[in-house]
CSV table of C-alpha atoms and ligand atoms in Angstrom, one decimal:
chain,number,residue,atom,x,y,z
A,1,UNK,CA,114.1,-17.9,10.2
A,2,UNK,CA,111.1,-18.7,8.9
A,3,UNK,CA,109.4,-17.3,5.6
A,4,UNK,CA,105.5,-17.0,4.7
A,5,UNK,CA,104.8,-16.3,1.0
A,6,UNK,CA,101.4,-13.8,1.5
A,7,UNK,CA,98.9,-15.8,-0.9
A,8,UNK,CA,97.0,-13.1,-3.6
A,9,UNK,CA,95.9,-16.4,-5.7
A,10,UNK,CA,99.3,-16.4,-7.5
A,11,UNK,CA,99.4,-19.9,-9.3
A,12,UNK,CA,100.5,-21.2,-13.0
A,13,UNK,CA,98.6,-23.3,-15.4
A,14,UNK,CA,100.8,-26.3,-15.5
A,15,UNK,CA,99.4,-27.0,-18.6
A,16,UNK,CA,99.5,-23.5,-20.5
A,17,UNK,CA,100.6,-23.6,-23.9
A,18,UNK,CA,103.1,-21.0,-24.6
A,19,UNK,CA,103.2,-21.6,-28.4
A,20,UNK,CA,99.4,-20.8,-28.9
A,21,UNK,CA,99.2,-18.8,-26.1
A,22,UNK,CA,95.7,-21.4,-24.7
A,23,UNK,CA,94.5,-22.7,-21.4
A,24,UNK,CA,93.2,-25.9,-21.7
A,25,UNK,CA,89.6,-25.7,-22.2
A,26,UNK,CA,88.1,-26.8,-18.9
A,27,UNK,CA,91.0,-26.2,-17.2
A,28,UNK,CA,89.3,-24.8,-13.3
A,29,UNK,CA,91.4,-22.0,-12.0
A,30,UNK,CA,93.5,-22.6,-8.7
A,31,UNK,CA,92.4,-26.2,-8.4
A,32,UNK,CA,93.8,-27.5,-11.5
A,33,UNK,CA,96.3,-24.3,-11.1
A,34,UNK,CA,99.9,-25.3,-9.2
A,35,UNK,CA,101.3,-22.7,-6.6
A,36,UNK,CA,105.2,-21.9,-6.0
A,37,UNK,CA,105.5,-24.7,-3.3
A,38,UNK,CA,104.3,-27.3,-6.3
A,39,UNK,CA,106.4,-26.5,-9.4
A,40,UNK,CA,109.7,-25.4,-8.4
A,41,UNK,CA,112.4,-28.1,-7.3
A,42,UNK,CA,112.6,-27.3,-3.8
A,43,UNK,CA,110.3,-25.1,-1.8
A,44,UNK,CA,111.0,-21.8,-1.5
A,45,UNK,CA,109.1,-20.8,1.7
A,46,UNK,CA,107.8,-22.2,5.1
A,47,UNK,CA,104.3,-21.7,4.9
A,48,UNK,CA,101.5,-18.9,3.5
A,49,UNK,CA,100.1,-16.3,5.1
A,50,UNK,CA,96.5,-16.0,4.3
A,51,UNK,CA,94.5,-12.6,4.5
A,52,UNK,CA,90.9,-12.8,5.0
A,53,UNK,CA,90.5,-9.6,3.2
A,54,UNK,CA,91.8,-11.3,0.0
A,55,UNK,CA,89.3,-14.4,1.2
A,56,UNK,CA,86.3,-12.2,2.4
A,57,UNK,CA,86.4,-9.2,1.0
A,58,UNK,CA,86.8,-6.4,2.9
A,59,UNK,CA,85.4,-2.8,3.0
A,60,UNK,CA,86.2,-1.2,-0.2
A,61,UNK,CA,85.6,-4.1,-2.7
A,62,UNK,CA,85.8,-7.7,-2.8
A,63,UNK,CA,88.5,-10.2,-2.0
A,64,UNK,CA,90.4,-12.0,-4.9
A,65,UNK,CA,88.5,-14.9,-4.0
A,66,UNK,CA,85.3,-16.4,-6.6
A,67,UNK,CA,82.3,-17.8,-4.1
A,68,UNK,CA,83.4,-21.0,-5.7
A,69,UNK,CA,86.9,-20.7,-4.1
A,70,UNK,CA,86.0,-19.0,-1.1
A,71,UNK,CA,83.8,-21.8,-0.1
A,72,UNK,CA,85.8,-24.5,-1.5
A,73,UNK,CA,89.2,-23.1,1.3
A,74,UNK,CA,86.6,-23.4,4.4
A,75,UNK,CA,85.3,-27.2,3.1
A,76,UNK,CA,88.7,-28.8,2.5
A,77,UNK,CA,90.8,-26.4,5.3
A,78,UNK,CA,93.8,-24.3,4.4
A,79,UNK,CA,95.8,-27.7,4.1
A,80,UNK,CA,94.1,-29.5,1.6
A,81,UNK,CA,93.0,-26.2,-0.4
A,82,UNK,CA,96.3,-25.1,-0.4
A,83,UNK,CA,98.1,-28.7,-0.9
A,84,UNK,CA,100.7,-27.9,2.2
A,85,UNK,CA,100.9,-31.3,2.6
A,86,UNK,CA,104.2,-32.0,0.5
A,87,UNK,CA,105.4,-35.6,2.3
A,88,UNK,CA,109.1,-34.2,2.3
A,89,UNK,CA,108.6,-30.6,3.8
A,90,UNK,CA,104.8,-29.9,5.2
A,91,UNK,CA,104.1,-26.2,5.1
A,92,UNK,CA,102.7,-23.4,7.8
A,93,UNK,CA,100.0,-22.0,7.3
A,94,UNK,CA,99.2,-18.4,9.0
A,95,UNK,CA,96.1,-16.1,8.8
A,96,UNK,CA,95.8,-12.1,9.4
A,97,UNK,CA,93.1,-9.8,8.5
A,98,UNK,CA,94.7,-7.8,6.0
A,99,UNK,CA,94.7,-4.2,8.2
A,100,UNK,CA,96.0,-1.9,4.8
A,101,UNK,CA,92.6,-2.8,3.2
A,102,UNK,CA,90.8,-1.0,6.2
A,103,UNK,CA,93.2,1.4,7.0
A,104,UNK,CA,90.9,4.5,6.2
A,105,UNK,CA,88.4,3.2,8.8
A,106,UNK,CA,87.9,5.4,12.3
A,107,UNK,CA,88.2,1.3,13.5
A,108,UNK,CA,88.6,-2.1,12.0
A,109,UNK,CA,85.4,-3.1,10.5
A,110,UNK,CA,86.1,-6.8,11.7
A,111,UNK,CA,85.0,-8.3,14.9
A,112,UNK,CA,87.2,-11.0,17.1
A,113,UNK,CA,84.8,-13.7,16.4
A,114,UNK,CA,84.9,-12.9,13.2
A,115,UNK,CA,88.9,-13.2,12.5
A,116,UNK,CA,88.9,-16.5,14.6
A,117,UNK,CA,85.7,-17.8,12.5
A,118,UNK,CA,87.9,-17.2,9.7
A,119,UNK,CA,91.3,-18.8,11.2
A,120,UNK,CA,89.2,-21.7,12.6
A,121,UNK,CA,87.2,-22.3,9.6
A,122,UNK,CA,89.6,-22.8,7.6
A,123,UNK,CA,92.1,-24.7,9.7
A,124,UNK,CA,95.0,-22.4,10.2
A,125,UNK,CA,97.9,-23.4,12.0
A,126,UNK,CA,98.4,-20.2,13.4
A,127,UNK,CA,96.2,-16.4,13.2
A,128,UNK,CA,97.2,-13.0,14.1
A,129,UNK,CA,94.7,-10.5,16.3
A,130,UNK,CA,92.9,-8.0,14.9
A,131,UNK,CA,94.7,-4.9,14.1
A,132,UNK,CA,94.8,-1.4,13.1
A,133,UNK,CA,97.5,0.4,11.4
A,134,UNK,CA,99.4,3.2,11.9
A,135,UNK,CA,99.8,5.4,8.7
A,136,UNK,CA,103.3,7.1,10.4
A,137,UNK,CA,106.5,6.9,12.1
A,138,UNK,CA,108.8,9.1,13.7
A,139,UNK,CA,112.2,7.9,15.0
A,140,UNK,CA,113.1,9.1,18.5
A,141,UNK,CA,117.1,9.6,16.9
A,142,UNK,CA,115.6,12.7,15.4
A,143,UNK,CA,112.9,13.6,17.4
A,144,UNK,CA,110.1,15.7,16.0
A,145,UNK,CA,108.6,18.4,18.0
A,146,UNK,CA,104.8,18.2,18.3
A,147,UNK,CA,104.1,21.3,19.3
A,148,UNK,CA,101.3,22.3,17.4
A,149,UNK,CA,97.8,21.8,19.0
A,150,UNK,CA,97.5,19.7,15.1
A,151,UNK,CA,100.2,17.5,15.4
A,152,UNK,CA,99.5,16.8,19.3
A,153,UNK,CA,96.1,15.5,17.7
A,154,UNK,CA,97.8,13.6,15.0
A,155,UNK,CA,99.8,11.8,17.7
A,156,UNK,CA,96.5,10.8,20.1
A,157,UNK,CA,95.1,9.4,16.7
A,158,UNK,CA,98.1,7.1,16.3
A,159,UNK,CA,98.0,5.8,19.8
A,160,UNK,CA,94.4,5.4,19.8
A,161,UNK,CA,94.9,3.0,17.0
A,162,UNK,CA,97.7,1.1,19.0
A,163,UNK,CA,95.3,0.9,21.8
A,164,UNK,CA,92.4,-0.1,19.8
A,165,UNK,CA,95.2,-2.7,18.9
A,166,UNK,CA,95.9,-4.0,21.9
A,167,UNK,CA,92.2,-4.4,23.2
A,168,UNK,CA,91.7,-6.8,20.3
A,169,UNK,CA,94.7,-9.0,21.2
A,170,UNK,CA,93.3,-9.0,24.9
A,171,UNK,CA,89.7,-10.3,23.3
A,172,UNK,CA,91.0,-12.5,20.9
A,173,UNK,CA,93.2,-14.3,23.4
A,174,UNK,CA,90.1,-14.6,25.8
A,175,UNK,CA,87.7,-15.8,22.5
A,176,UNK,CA,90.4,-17.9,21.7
A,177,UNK,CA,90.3,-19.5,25.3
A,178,UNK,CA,86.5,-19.8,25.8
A,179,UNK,CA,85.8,-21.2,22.0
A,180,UNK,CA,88.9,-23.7,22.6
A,181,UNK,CA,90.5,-23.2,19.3
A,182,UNK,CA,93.4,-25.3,18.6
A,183,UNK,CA,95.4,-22.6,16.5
A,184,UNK,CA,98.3,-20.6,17.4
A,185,UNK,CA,97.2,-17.4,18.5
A,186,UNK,CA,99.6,-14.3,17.7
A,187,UNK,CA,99.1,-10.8,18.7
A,188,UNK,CA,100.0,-8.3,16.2
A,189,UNK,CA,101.6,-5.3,17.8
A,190,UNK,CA,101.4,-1.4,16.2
A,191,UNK,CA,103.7,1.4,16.8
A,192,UNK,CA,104.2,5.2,15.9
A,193,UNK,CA,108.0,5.1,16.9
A,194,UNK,CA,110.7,2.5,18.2
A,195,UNK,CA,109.5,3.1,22.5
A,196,UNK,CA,105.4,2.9,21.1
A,197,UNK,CA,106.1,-0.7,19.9
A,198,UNK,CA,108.3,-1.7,22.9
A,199,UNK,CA,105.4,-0.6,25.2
A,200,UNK,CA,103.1,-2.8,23.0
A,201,UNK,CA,105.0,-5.4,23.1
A,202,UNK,CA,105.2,-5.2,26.6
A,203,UNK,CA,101.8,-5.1,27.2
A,204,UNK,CA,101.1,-8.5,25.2
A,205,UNK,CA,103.6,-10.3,26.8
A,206,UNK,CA,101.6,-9.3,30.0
A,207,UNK,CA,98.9,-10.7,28.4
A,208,UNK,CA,100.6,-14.0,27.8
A,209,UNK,CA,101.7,-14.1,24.1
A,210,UNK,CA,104.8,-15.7,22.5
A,211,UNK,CA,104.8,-15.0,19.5
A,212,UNK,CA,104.1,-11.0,18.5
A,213,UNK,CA,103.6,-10.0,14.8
A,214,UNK,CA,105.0,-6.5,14.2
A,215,UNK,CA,102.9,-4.7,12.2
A,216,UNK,CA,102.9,-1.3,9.8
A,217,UNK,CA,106.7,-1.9,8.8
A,218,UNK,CA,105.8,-1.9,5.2
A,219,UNK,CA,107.0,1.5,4.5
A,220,UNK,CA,109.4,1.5,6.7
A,221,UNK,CA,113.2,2.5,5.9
A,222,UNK,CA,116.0,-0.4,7.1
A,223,UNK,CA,117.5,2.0,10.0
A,224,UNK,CA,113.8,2.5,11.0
A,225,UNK,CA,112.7,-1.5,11.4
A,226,UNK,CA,116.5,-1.6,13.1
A,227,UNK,CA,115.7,0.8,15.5
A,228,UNK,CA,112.5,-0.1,16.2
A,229,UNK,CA,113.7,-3.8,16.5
A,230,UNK,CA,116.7,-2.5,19.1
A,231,UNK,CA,113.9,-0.9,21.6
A,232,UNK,CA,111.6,-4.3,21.3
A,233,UNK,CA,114.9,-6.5,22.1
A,234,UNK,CA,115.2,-4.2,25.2
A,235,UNK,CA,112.1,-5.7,26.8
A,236,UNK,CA,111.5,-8.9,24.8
A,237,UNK,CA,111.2,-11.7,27.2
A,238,UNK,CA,113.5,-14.9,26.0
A,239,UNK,CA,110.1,-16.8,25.2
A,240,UNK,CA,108.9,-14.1,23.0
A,241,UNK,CA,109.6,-14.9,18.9
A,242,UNK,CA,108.6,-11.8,16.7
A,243,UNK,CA,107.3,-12.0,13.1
A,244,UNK,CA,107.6,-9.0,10.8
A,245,UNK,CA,104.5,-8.5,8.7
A,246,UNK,CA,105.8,-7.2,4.9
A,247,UNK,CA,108.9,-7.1,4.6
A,248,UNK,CA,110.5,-5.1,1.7
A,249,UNK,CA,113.8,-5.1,2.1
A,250,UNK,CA,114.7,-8.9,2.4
A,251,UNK,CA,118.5,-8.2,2.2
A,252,UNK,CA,118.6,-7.0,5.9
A,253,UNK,CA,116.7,-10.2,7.7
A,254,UNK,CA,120.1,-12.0,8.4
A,255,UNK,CA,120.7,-9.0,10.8
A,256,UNK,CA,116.6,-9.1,12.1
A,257,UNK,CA,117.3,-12.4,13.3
A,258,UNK,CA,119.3,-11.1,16.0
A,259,UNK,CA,116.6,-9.1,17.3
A,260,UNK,CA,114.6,-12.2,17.9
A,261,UNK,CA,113.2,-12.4,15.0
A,262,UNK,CA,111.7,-16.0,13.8
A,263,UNK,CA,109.7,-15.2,10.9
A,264,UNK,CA,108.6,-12.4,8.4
A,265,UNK,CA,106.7,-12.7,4.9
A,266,UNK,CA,107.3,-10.8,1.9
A,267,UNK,CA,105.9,-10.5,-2.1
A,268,UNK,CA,108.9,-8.4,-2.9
A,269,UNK,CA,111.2,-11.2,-4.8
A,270,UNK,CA,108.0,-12.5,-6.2
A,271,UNK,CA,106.3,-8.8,-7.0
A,272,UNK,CA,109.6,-7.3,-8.9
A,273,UNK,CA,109.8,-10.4,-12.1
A,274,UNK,CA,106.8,-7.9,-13.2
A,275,UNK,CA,106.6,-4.2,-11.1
A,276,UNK,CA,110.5,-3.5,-11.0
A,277,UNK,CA,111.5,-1.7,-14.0
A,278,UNK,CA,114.7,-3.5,-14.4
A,279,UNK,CA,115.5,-6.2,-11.2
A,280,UNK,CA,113.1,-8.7,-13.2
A,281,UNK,CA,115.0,-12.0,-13.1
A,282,UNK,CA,116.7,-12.6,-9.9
A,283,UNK,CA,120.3,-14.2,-9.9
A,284,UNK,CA,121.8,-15.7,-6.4
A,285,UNK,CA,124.2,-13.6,-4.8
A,286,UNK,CA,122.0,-10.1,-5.5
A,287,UNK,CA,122.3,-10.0,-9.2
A,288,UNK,CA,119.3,-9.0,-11.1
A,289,UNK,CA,118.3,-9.2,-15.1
A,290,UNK,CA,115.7,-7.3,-16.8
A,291,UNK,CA,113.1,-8.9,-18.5
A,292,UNK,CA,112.4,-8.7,-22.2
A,293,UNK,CA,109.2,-7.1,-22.4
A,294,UNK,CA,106.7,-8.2,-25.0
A,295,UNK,CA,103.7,-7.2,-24.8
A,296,UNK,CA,101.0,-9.2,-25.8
A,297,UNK,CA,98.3,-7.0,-28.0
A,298,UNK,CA,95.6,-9.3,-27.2
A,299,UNK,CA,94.1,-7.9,-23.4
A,300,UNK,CA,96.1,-4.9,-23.5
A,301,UNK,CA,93.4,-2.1,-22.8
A,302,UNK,CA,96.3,0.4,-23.1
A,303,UNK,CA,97.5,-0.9,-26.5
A,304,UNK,CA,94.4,-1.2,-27.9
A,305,UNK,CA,92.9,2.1,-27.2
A,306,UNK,CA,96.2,3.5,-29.3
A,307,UNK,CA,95.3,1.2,-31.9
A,308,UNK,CA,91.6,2.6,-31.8
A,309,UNK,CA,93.0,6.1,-31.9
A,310,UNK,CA,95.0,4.9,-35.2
A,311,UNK,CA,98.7,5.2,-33.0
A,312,UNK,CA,99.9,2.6,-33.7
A,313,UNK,CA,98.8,0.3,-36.9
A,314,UNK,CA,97.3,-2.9,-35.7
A,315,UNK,CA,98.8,-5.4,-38.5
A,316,UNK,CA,102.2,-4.2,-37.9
A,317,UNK,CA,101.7,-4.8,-34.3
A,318,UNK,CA,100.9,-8.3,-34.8
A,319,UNK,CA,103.4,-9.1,-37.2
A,320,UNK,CA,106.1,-7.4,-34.9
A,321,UNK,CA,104.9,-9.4,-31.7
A,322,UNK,CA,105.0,-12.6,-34.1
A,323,UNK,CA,108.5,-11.9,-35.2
A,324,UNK,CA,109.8,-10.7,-31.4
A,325,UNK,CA,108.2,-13.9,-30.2
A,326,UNK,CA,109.9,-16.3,-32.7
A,327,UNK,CA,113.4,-14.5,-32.7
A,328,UNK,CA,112.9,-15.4,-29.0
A,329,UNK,CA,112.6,-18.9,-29.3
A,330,UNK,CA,115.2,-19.4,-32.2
A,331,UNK,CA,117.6,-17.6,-30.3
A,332,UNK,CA,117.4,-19.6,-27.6
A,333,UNK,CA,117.6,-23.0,-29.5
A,334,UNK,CA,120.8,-21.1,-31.0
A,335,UNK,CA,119.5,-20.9,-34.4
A,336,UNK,CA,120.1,-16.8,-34.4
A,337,UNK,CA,122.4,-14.5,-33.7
A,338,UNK,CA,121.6,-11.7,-30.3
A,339,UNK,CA,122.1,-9.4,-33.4
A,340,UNK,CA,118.9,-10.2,-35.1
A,341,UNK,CA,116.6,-11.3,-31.6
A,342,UNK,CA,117.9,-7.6,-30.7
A,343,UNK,CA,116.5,-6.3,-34.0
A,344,UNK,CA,113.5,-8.0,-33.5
A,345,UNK,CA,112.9,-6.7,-30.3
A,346,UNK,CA,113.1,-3.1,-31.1
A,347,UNK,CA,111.2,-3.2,-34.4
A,348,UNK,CA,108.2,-4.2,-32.1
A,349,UNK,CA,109.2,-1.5,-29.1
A,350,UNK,CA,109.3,1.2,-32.3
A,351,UNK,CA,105.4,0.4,-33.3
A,352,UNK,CA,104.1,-0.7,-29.1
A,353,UNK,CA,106.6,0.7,-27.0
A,354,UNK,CA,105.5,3.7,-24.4
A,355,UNK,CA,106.7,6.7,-25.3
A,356,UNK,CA,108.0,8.9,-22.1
A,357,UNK,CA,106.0,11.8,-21.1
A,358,UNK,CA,108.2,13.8,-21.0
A,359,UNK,CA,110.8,13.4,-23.6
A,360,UNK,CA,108.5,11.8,-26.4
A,361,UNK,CA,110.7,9.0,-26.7
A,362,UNK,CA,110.3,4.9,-26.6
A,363,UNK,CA,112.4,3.7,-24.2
A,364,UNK,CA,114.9,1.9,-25.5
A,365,UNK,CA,116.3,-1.0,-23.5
A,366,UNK,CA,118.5,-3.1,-25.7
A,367,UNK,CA,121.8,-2.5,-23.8
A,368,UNK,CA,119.6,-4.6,-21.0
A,369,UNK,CA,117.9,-7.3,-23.3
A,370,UNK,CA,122.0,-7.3,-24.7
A,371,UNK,CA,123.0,-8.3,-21.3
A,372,UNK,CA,120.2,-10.7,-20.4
A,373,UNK,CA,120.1,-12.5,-23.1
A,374,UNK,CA,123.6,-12.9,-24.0
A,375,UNK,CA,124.3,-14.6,-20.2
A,376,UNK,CA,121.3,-17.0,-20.4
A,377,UNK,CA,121.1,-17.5,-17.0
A,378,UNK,CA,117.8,-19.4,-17.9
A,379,UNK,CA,119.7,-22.3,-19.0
A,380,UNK,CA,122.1,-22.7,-15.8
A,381,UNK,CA,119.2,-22.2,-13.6
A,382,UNK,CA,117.7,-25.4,-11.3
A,383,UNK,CA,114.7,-24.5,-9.9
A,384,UNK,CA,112.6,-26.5,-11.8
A,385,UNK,CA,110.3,-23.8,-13.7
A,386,UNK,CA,114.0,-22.5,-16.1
A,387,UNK,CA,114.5,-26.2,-16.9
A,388,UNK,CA,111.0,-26.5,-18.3
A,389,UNK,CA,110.4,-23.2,-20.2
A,390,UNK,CA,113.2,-21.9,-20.9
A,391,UNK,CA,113.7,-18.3,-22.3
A,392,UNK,CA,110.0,-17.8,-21.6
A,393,UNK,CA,111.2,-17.2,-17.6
A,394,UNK,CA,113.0,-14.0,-18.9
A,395,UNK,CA,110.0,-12.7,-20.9
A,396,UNK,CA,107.7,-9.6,-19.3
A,397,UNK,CA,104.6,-11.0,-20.9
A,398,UNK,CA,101.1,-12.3,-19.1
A,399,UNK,CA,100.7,-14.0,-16.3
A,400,UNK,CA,101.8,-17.4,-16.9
A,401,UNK,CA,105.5,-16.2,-17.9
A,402,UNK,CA,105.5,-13.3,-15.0
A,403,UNK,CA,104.5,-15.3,-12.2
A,404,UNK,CA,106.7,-18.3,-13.4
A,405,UNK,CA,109.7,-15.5,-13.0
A,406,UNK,CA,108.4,-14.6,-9.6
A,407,UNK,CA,108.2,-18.2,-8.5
A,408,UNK,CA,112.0,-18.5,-9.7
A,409,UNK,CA,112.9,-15.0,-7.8
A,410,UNK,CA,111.3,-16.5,-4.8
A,411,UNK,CA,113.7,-19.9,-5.3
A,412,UNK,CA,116.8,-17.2,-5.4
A,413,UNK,CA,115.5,-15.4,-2.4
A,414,UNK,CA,115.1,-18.5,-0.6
A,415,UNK,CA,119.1,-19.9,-1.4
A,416,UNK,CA,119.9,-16.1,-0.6
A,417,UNK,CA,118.5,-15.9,2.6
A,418,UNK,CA,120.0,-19.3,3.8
A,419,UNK,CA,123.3,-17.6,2.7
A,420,UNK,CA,122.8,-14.3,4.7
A,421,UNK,CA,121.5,-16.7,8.0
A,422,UNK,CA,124.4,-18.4,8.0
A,423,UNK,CA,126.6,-15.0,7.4
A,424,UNK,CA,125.2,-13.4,10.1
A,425,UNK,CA,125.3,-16.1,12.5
A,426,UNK,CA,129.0,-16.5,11.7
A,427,UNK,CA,129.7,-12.6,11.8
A,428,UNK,CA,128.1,-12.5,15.9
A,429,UNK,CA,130.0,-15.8,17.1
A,430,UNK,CA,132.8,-14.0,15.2
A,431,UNK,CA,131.9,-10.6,17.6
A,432,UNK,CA,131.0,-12.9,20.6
A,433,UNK,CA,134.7,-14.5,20.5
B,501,ZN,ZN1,114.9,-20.5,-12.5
């Protein structure tokens, strides 16, 4: 089972200086920048998967990309710009068009020759055909009656999509033939319901794929992707390895894999160390810490326009995120007690903390800071970013701390998955016997 890690320019500053709070001053972003694969002891994934929306730009705004960058990845090639070349484990490297960020569109504003210029100009090992999403999905265990002239037209709009689909994968195989690229190309197959993405699937193994990306799982619930994978399996040649595009509930792939699946990405372990409101710091074996938030007041638009307002008084802000910020560190060298970093803490939350809508109140989390920071699983942790920083991997604060936490989740997930692999494979030869 192989894992992608989707690439939205997520690096660290190697060099950040967590005392002041600096960059160095000429440090370049991204090239002088280290990704997941580069700082933590082991890698965590197989390769990236590269959307040329994020690279290009795409119809409702520009990529994450600078012109600097952008044309820095198709000079070097995803393997240099990227640095996949890590002597002991090389990385994948796997290109798509990014479909959500067109997903409004009557088609895909993106030609075939335009996807493989992309995948070709920058060297990928491997790019999916152009796509078009499906914004629903019914399953056929509780079937939906379409009996309304509305819903009938709701339903030729989906497979329209999955046809427009399909006649892309046919092009791009043929483009990919007549311009003799050397990468691997994968069709990317759409489906309303589990029999729609059989018959896709189908159809591309007609065509003469191997490997078939299924997309549009993203908001998918478990039973769904299960059900949908059951009807693929029913006509999935033995050739045929499946990749599932976004995966969001990682905890289920040791069971995908018996479906034929050979490799899915995901941003999920790496995305909660900063959206989840508690399952920050990730744990092997499903445990989860929350982070301790401190907010920094600098580059908080939020926080300042309260300030402006006269909410919250700006010199007892700064002094609180001082104090917060030092308890921290002295804590962790052991020089106070959880009493008093717990103190700390909520004096600051009194003066910044959000209030909830509804109930007027700051949230208070201590119970959850208790319980973080009285386990320290920072200083038992190995995978090579908790060794160097610290307690600043269990602190909700910027950038350079949050995506440090989200490298370590990814770490976790990847010992995890391993794990649930092996589990699974041992519960069917268990079954088979
Ligand atoms: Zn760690």
């Amino acid at each position: 089972m192989r894992f992608y890690f989707p690439d939205s320019q997520d690096q660290v500053d190697p060099n950040f200086d967590f005392l002041r709070e600096e960059h160095l001053p000429h440090r370049i972003r991204q090239r002088d920048d280290r990704y997941a694969h580069e700082v933590l002891g082991e890698p965590a994934y197989d390769g990236m998967l590269v959307s040329k929306a994020i690279v290009d730009g795409h119809v409702r705004g520009a990529g994450k990309y600078t012109g600097a960058q952008r044309r820095r990845l198709y000079d070097l090639g995803a393997r240099a710009f990227f640095r996949l070349d890590a002597p002991e484990r090389p990385l994948d490297s796997l290109g798509d068009c990014g479909a959500f960020n067109y997903i409004e569109e009557e088609v895909p504003p993106i030609s075939v020759d335009d996807a493989i210029d992309f995948y070709d100009g920058c060297g990928f090992d491997a790019g999916v055909s152009v796509d078009h999403l499906v914004p629903a999905f019914f399953s056929e265990r509780a079937p939906v009656l379409f009996a309304t002239d509305e819903h009938q037209a709701e339903v030729a709009g989906w497979r329209r999509r999955v046809e427009i689909t399909l006649a892309f994968a046919e092009d791009f195989l043929r483009r990919h033939r007549e311009r003799g690229c050397s990468f691997e190309p994968v069709a990317s197959a759409q489906g309303w319901s589990p029999s729609s993405y059989a018959e896709s699937v189908v159809h591309l193994q007609r065509l003469g794929y191997e490997r078939i990306a299924l997309g549009g799982m993203v908001p998918m619930k478990t039973n769904q992707i299960i059900e949908s994978l059951e009807a693929v399996d029913d006509v999935r040649l033995p050739q045929t390895r499946l990749h599932l595009l976004g995966v969001t509930r990682p905890r289920e792939l040791g069971r995908f894999q018996n479906f034929g699946v050979t490799s899915f990405d995901s941003t999920s372990p790496f995305r909660q160390a900063f959206m989840d409101d508690t399952d920050n710091y990730h744990w092997p074996g499903g445990e989860h810490y929350t982070a301790v938030r401190v907010p920094p007041i600098d580059g908080n638009a939020r926080l300042k326009a309260r300030i402006r307002s006269g909410q919250v008084d700006q010199d007892q802000a700064r002094i609180g995120e001082r104090d917060a910020l030092m308890a921290l560190r002295s804590f962790d060298a052991g020089e106070v007690s959880l009493g008093e970093v717990l103190d700390s803490l909520r004096r600051y939350h009194v003066v910044v903390g959000e209030a909830d809508r509804r109930t007027g109140v700051v949230r208070d989390r201590t119970e959850e800071y208790a319980r973080t920071l009285d386990d320290r699983p920072w200083d038992s942790c190995t995978c090579g970013i908790c060794e160097r920083v610290g307690i600043e991997a269990v602190v909700f604060r910027g950038s350079e701390r949050n995506k440090r936490r989200g490298f370590h989740n990814l770490a976790v997930f990847a010992m995890d998955l391993r794990q649930r692999i092996l589990d699974a494979a041992t519960t069917t030869s268990t079954v088979r016997a």
